[in-house]
PDB file of C-alpha atoms in Angstrom:
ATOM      1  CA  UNK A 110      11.752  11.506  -8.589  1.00 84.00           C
ATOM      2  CA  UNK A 111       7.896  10.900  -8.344  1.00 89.00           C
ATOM      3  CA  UNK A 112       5.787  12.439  -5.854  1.00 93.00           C
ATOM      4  CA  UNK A 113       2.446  11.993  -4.789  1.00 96.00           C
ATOM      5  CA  UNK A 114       0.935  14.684  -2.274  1.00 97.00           C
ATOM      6  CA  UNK A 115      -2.378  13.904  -0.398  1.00 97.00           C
ATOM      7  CA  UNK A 116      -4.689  16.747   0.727  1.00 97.00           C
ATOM      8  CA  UNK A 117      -6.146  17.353   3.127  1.00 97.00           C
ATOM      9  CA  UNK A 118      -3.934  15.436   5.926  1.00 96.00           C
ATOM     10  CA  UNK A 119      -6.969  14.759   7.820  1.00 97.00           C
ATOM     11  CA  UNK A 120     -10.888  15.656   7.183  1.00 98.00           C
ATOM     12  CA  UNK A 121     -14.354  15.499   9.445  1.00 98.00           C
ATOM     13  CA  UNK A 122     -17.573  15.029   7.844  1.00 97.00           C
ATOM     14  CA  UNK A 123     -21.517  14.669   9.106  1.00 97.00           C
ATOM     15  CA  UNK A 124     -22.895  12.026   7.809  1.00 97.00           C
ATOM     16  CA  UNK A 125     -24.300  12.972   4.376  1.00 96.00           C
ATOM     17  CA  UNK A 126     -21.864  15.696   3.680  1.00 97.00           C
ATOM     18  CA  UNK A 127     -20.232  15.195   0.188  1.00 97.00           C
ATOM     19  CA  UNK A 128     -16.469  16.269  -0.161  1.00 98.00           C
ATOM     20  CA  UNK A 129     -13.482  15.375  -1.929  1.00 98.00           C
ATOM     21  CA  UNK A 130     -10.093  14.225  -1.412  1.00 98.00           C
ATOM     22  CA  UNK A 131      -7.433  15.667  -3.561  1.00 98.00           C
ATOM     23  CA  UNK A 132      -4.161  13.054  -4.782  1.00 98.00           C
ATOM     24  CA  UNK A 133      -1.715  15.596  -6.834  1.00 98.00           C
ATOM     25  CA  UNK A 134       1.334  13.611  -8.296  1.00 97.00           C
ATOM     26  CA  UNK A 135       4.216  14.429 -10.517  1.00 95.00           C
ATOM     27  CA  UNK A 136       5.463  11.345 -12.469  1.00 91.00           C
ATOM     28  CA  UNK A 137       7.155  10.719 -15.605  1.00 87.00           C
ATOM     29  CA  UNK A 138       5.344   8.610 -17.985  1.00 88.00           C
ATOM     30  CA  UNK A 139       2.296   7.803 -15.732  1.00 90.00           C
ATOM     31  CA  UNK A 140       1.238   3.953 -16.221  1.00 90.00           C
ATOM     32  CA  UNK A 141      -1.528   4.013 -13.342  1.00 92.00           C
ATOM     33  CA  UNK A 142      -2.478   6.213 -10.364  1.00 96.00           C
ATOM     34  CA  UNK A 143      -4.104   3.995  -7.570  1.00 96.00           C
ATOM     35  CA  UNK A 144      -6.848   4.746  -4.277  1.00 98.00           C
ATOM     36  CA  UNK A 145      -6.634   2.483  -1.382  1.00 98.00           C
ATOM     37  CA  UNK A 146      -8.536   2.351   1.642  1.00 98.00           C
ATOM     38  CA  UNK A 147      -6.470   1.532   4.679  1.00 97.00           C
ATOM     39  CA  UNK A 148      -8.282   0.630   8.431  1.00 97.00           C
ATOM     40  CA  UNK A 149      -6.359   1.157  11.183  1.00 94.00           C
ATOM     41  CA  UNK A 150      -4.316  -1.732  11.982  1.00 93.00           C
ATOM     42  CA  UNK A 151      -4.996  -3.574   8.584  1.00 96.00           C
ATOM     43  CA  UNK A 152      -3.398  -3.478   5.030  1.00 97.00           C
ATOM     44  CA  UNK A 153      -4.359  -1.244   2.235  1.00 97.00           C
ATOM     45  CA  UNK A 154      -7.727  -2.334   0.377  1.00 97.00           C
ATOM     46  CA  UNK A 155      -7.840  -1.814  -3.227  1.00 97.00           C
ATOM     47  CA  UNK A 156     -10.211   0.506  -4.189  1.00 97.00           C
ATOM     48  CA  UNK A 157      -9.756   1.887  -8.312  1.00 94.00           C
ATOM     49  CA  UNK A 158      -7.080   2.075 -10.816  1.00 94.00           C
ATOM     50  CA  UNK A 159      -7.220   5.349 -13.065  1.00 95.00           C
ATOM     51  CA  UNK A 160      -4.968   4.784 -16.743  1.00 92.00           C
ATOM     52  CA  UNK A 161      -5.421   8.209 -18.663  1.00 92.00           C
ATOM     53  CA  UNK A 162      -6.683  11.766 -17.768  1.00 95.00           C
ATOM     54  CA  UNK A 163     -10.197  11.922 -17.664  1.00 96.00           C
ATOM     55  CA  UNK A 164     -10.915   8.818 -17.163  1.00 96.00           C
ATOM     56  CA  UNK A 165     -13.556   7.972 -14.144  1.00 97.00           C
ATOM     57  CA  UNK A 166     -14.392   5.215 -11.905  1.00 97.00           C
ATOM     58  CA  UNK A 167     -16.808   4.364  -9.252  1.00 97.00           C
ATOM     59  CA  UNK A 168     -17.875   2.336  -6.090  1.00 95.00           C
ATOM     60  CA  UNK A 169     -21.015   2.657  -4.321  1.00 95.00           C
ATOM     61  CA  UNK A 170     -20.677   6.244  -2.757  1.00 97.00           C
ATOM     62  CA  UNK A 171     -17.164   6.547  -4.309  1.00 98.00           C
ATOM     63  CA  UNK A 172     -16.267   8.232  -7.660  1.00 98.00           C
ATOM     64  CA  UNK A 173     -12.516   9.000  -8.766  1.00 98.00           C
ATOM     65  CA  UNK A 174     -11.379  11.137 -11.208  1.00 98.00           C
ATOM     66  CA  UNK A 175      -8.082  11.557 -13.150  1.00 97.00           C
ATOM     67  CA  UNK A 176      -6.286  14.889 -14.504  1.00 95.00           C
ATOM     68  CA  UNK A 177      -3.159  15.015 -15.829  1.00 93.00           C
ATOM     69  CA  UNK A 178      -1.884  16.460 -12.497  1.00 95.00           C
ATOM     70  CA  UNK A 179      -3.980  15.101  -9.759  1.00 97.00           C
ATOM     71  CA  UNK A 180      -6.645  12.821  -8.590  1.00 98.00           C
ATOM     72  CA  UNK A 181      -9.852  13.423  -6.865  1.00 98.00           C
ATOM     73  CA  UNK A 182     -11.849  10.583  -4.675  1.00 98.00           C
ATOM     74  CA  UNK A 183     -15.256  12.287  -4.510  1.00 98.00           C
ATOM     75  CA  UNK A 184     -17.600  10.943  -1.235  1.00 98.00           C
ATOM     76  CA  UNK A 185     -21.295  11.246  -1.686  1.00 98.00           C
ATOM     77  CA  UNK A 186     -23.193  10.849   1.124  1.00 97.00           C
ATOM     78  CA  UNK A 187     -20.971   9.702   3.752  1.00 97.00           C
ATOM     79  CA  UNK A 188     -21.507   6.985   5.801  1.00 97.00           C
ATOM     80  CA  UNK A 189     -19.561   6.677   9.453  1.00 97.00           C
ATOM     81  CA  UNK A 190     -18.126   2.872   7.447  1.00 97.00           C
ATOM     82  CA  UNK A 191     -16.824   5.175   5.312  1.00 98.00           C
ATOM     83  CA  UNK A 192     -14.145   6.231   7.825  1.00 98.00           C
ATOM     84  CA  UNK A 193     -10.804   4.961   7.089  1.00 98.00           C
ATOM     85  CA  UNK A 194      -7.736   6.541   5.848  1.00 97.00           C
ATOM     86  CA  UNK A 195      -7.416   6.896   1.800  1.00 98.00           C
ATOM     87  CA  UNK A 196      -4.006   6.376   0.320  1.00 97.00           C
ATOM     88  CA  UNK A 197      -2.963   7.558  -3.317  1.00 97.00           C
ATOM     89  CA  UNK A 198      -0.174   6.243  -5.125  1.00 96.00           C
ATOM     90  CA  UNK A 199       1.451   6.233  -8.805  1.00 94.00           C
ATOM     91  CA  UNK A 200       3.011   4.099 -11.070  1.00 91.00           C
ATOM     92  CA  UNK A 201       5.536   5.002 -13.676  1.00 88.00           C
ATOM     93  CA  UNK A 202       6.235   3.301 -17.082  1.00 81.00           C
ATOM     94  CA  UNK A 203       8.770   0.899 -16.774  1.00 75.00           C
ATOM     95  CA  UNK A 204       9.429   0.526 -13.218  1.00 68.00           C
ATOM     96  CA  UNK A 205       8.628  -3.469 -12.238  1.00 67.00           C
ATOM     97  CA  UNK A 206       4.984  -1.784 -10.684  1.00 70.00           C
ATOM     98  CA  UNK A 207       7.015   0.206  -7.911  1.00 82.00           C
ATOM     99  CA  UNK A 208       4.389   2.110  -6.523  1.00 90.00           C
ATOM    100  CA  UNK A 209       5.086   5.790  -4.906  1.00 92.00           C
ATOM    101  CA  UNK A 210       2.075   6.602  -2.387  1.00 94.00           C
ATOM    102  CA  UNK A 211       1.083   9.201  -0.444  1.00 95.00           C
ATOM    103  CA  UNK A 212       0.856   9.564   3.062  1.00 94.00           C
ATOM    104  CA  UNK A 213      -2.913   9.639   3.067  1.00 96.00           C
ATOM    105  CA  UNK A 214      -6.093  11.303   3.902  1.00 97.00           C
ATOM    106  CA  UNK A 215      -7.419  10.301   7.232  1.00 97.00           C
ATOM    107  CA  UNK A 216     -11.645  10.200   6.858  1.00 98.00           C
ATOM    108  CA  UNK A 217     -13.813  10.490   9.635  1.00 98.00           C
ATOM    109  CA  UNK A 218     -17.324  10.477   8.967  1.00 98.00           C
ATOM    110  CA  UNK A 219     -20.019  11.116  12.402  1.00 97.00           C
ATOM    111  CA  UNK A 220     -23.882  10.785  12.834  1.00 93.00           C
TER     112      UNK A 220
ATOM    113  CA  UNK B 224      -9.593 -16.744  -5.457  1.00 88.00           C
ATOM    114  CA  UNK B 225      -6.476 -15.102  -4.721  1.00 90.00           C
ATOM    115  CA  UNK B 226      -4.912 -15.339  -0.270  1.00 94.00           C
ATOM    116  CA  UNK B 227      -2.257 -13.045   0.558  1.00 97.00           C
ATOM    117  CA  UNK B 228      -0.996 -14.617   4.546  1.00 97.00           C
ATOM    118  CA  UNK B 229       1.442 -12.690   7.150  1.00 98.00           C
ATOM    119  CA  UNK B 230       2.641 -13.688  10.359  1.00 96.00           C
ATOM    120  CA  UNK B 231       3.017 -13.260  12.733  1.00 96.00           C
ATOM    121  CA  UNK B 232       0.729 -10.599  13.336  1.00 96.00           C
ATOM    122  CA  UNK B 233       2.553  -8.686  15.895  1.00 97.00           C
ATOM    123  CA  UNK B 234       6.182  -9.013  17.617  1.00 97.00           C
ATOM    124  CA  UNK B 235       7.940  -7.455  20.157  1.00 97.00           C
ATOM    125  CA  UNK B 236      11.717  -7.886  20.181  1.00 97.00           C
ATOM    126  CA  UNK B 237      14.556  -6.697  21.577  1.00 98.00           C
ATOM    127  CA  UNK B 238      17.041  -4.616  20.206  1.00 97.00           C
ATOM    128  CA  UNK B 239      19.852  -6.317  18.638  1.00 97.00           C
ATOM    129  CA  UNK B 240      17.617  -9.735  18.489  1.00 97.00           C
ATOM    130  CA  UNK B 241      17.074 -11.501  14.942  1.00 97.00           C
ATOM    131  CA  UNK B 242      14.306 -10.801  13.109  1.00 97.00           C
ATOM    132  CA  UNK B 243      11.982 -13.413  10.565  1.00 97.00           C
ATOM    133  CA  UNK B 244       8.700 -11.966   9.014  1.00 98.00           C
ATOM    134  CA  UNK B 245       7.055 -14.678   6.325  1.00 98.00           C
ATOM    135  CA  UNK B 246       4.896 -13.518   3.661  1.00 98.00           C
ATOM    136  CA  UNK B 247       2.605 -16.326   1.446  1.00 98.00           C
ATOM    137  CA  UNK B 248       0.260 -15.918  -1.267  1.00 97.00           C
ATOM    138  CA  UNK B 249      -2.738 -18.459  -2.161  1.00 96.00           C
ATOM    139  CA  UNK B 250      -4.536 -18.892  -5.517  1.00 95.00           C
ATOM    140  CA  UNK B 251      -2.133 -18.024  -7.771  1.00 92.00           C
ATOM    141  CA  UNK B 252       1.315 -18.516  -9.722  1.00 91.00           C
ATOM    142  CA  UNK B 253       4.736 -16.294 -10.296  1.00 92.00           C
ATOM    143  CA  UNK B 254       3.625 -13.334  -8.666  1.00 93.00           C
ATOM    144  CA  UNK B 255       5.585  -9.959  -8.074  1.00 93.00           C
ATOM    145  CA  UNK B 256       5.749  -9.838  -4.301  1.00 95.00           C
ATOM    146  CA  UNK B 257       6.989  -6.829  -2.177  1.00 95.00           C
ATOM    147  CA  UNK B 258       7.730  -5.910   0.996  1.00 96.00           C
ATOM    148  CA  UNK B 259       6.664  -2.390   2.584  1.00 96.00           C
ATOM    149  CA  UNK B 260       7.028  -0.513   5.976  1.00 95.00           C
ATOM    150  CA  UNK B 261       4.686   1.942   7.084  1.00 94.00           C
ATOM    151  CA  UNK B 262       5.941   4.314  10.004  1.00 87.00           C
ATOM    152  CA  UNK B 263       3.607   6.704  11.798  1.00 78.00           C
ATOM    153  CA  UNK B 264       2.534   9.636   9.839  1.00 72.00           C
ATOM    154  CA  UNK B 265       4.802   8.487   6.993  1.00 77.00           C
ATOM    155  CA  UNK B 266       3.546   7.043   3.600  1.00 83.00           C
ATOM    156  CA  UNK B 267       4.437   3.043   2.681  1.00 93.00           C
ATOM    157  CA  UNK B 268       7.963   2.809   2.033  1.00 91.00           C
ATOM    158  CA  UNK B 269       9.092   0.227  -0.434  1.00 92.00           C
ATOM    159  CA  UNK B 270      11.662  -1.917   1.154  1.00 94.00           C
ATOM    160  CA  UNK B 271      12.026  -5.275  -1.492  1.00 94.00           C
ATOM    161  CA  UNK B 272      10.351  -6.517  -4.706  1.00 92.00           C
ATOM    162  CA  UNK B 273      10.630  -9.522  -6.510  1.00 93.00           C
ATOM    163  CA  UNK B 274       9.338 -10.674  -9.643  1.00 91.00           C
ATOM    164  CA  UNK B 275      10.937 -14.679  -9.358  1.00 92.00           C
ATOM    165  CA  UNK B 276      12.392 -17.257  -7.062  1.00 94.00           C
ATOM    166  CA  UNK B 277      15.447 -15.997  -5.899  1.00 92.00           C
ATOM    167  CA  UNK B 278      15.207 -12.351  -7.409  1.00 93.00           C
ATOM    168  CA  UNK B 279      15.427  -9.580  -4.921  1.00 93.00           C
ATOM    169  CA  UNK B 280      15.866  -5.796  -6.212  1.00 90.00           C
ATOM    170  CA  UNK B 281      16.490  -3.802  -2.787  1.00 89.00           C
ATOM    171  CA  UNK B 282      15.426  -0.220  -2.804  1.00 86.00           C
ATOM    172  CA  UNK B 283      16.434   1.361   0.755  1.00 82.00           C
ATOM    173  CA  UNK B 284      19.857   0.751   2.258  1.00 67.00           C
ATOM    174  CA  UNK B 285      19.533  -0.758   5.372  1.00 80.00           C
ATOM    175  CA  UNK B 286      20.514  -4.087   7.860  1.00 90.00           C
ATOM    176  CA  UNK B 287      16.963  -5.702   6.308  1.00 95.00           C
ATOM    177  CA  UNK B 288      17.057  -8.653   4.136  1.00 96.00           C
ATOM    178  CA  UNK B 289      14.610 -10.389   1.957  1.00 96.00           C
ATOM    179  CA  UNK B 290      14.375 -13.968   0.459  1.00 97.00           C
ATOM    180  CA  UNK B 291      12.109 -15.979  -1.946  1.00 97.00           C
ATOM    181  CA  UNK B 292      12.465 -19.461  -1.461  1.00 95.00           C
ATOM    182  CA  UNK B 293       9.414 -20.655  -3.150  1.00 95.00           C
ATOM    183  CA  UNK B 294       7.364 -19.161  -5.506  1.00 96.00           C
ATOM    184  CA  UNK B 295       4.890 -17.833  -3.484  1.00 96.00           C
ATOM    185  CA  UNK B 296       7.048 -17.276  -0.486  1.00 97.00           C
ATOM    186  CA  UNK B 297       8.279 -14.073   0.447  1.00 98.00           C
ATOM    187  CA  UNK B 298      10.550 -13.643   3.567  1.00 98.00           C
ATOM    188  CA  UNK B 299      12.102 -10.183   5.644  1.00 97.00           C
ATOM    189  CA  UNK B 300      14.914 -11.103   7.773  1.00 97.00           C
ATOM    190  CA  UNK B 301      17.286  -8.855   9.817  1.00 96.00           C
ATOM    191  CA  UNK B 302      20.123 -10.291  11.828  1.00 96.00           C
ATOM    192  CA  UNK B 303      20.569  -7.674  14.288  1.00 96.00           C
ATOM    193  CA  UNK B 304      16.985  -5.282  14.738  1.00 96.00           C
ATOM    194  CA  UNK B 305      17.552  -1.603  15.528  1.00 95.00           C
ATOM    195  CA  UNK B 306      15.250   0.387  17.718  1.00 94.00           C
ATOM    196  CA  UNK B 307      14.630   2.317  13.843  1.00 92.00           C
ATOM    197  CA  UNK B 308      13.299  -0.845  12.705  1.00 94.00           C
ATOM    198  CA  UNK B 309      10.127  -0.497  14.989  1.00 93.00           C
ATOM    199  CA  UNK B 310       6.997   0.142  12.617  1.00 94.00           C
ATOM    200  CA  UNK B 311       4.153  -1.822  10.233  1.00 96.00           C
ATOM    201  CA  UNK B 312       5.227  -4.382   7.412  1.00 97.00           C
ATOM    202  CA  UNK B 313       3.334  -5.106   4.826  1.00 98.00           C
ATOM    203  CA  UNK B 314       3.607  -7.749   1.766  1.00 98.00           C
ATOM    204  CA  UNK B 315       1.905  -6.892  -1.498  1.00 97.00           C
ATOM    205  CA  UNK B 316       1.662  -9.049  -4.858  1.00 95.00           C
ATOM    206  CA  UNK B 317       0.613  -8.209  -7.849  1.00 92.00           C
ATOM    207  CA  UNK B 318       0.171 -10.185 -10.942  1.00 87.00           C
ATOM    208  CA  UNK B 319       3.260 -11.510 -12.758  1.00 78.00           C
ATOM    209  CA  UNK B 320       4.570 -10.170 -16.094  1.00 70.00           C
ATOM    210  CA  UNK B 321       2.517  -6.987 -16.615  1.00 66.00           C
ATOM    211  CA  UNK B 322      -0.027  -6.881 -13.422  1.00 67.00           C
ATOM    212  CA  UNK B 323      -0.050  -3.309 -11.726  1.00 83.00           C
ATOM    213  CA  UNK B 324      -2.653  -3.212  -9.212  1.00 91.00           C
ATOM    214  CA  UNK B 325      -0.801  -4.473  -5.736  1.00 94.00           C
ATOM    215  CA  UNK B 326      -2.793  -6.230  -3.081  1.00 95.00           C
ATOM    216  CA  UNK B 327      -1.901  -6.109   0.525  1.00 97.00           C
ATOM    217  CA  UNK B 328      -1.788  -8.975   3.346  1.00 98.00           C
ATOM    218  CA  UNK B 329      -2.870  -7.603   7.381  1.00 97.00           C
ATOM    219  CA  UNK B 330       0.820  -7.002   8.047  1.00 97.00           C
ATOM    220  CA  UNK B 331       2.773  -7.451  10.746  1.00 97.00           C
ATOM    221  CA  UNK B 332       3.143  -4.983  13.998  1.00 96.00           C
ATOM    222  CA  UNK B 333       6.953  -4.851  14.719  1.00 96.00           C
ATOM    223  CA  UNK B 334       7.909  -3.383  18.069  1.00 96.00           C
ATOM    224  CA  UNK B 335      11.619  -3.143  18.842  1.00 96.00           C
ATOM    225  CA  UNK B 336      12.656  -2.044  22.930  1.00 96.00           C
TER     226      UNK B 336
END
């Protein structure tokens, strides 16, 4: 069965302090691991796909990274907009794009 | 550009009532479509996909139904709504045939008393 585990649960930042948020997933046969942003009240917002192990991609102050074993969404320079929770999820080979996600990293990011 | 519509946007029903959420996407054809609740604290729980017009693959046991009338027309019924039933839907589509990445509509708020 896949599993996705988000760490931490929750996290507090100053503005302007860099951190990461870890996604660590066990999957056979991974076709995709994916980062969301999700506001509170509002669907998930697309944020990267990630297709092999070391592969990187980035948005504005965002930058993910792929291992064969986890995931990190690096923040650089937070902004308080940047506050949101982050979702992770996977998606095996052959499975109709049946994502498994996490149950998130809440962000919040003060002045 | 691609629309992905949900409504209504919140509900409040009784237990035991019926239960109709519609899901419709915009700007494109023969999607995937799937349906998702997301409890408190908990992570999105797949509930239907559907890669066609009258294709449904179920993946949780439970008195939910879903339906896909029209192509881009996805619908989560229940006949009689359980106080467990309580919590935030969400449609996704992705790209027909091969797409992967899933993109989610503003849900729906379901409150059962």
């Amino acid at each position: 069965e896949d599993q996705v585990t988000q760490s931490p649960e929750a996290l507090r930042l100053q503005e302007g302090e860099s951190s990461s948020l870890n996604c660590s997933y066990t999957v056979s046969g991974l076709r995709g691991l994916f980062w969301y942003r999700q506001d509170p009240g509002k669907g998930p917002e697309f944020l990267f796909t990630l297709y092999s192990a070391g592969e990187e991609k980035e948005k504005e102050r965002l930058k993910a990274t792929l291992t064969k074993k986890e995931s990190f969404l690096h923040i650089t320079a937070p902004k308080p907009e940047d506050s949101a929770t982050y979702l992770c999820a996977v998606l095996r080979t052959g499975t109709a794009s049946k994502l498994t996600f996490g149950t998130g990293t809440r962000l919040q990011v003060t002045l | 550009s691609q629309t992905i519509h949900q409504w209504p946007a919140t509900l409040v029903q009784p237990v035991g009532s019926p239960l109709s959420l519609e899901c419709t996407v915009e700007g494109t054809s023969n999607p995937n479509l799937y349906w998702y609740r997301q409890a408190a604290g908990r992570g999105l729980q797949l509930l239907f996909y559907s890669v066609g017009i009258g294709q449904i693959s179920s993946e949780v046991p439970q008195n939910l139904s879903a339906s896909r009338p029209q192509d881009r027309q996805f619908i989560l019924s229940s006949k009689k709504l359980l106080l467990s039933d309580s919590g935030f839907y969400l449609c996704a589509w992705a790209h027909g045939g091969k797409g992967e990445t899933q993109y989610f509509g503003p849900g729906t708020r379901l409150l059962v008393l």
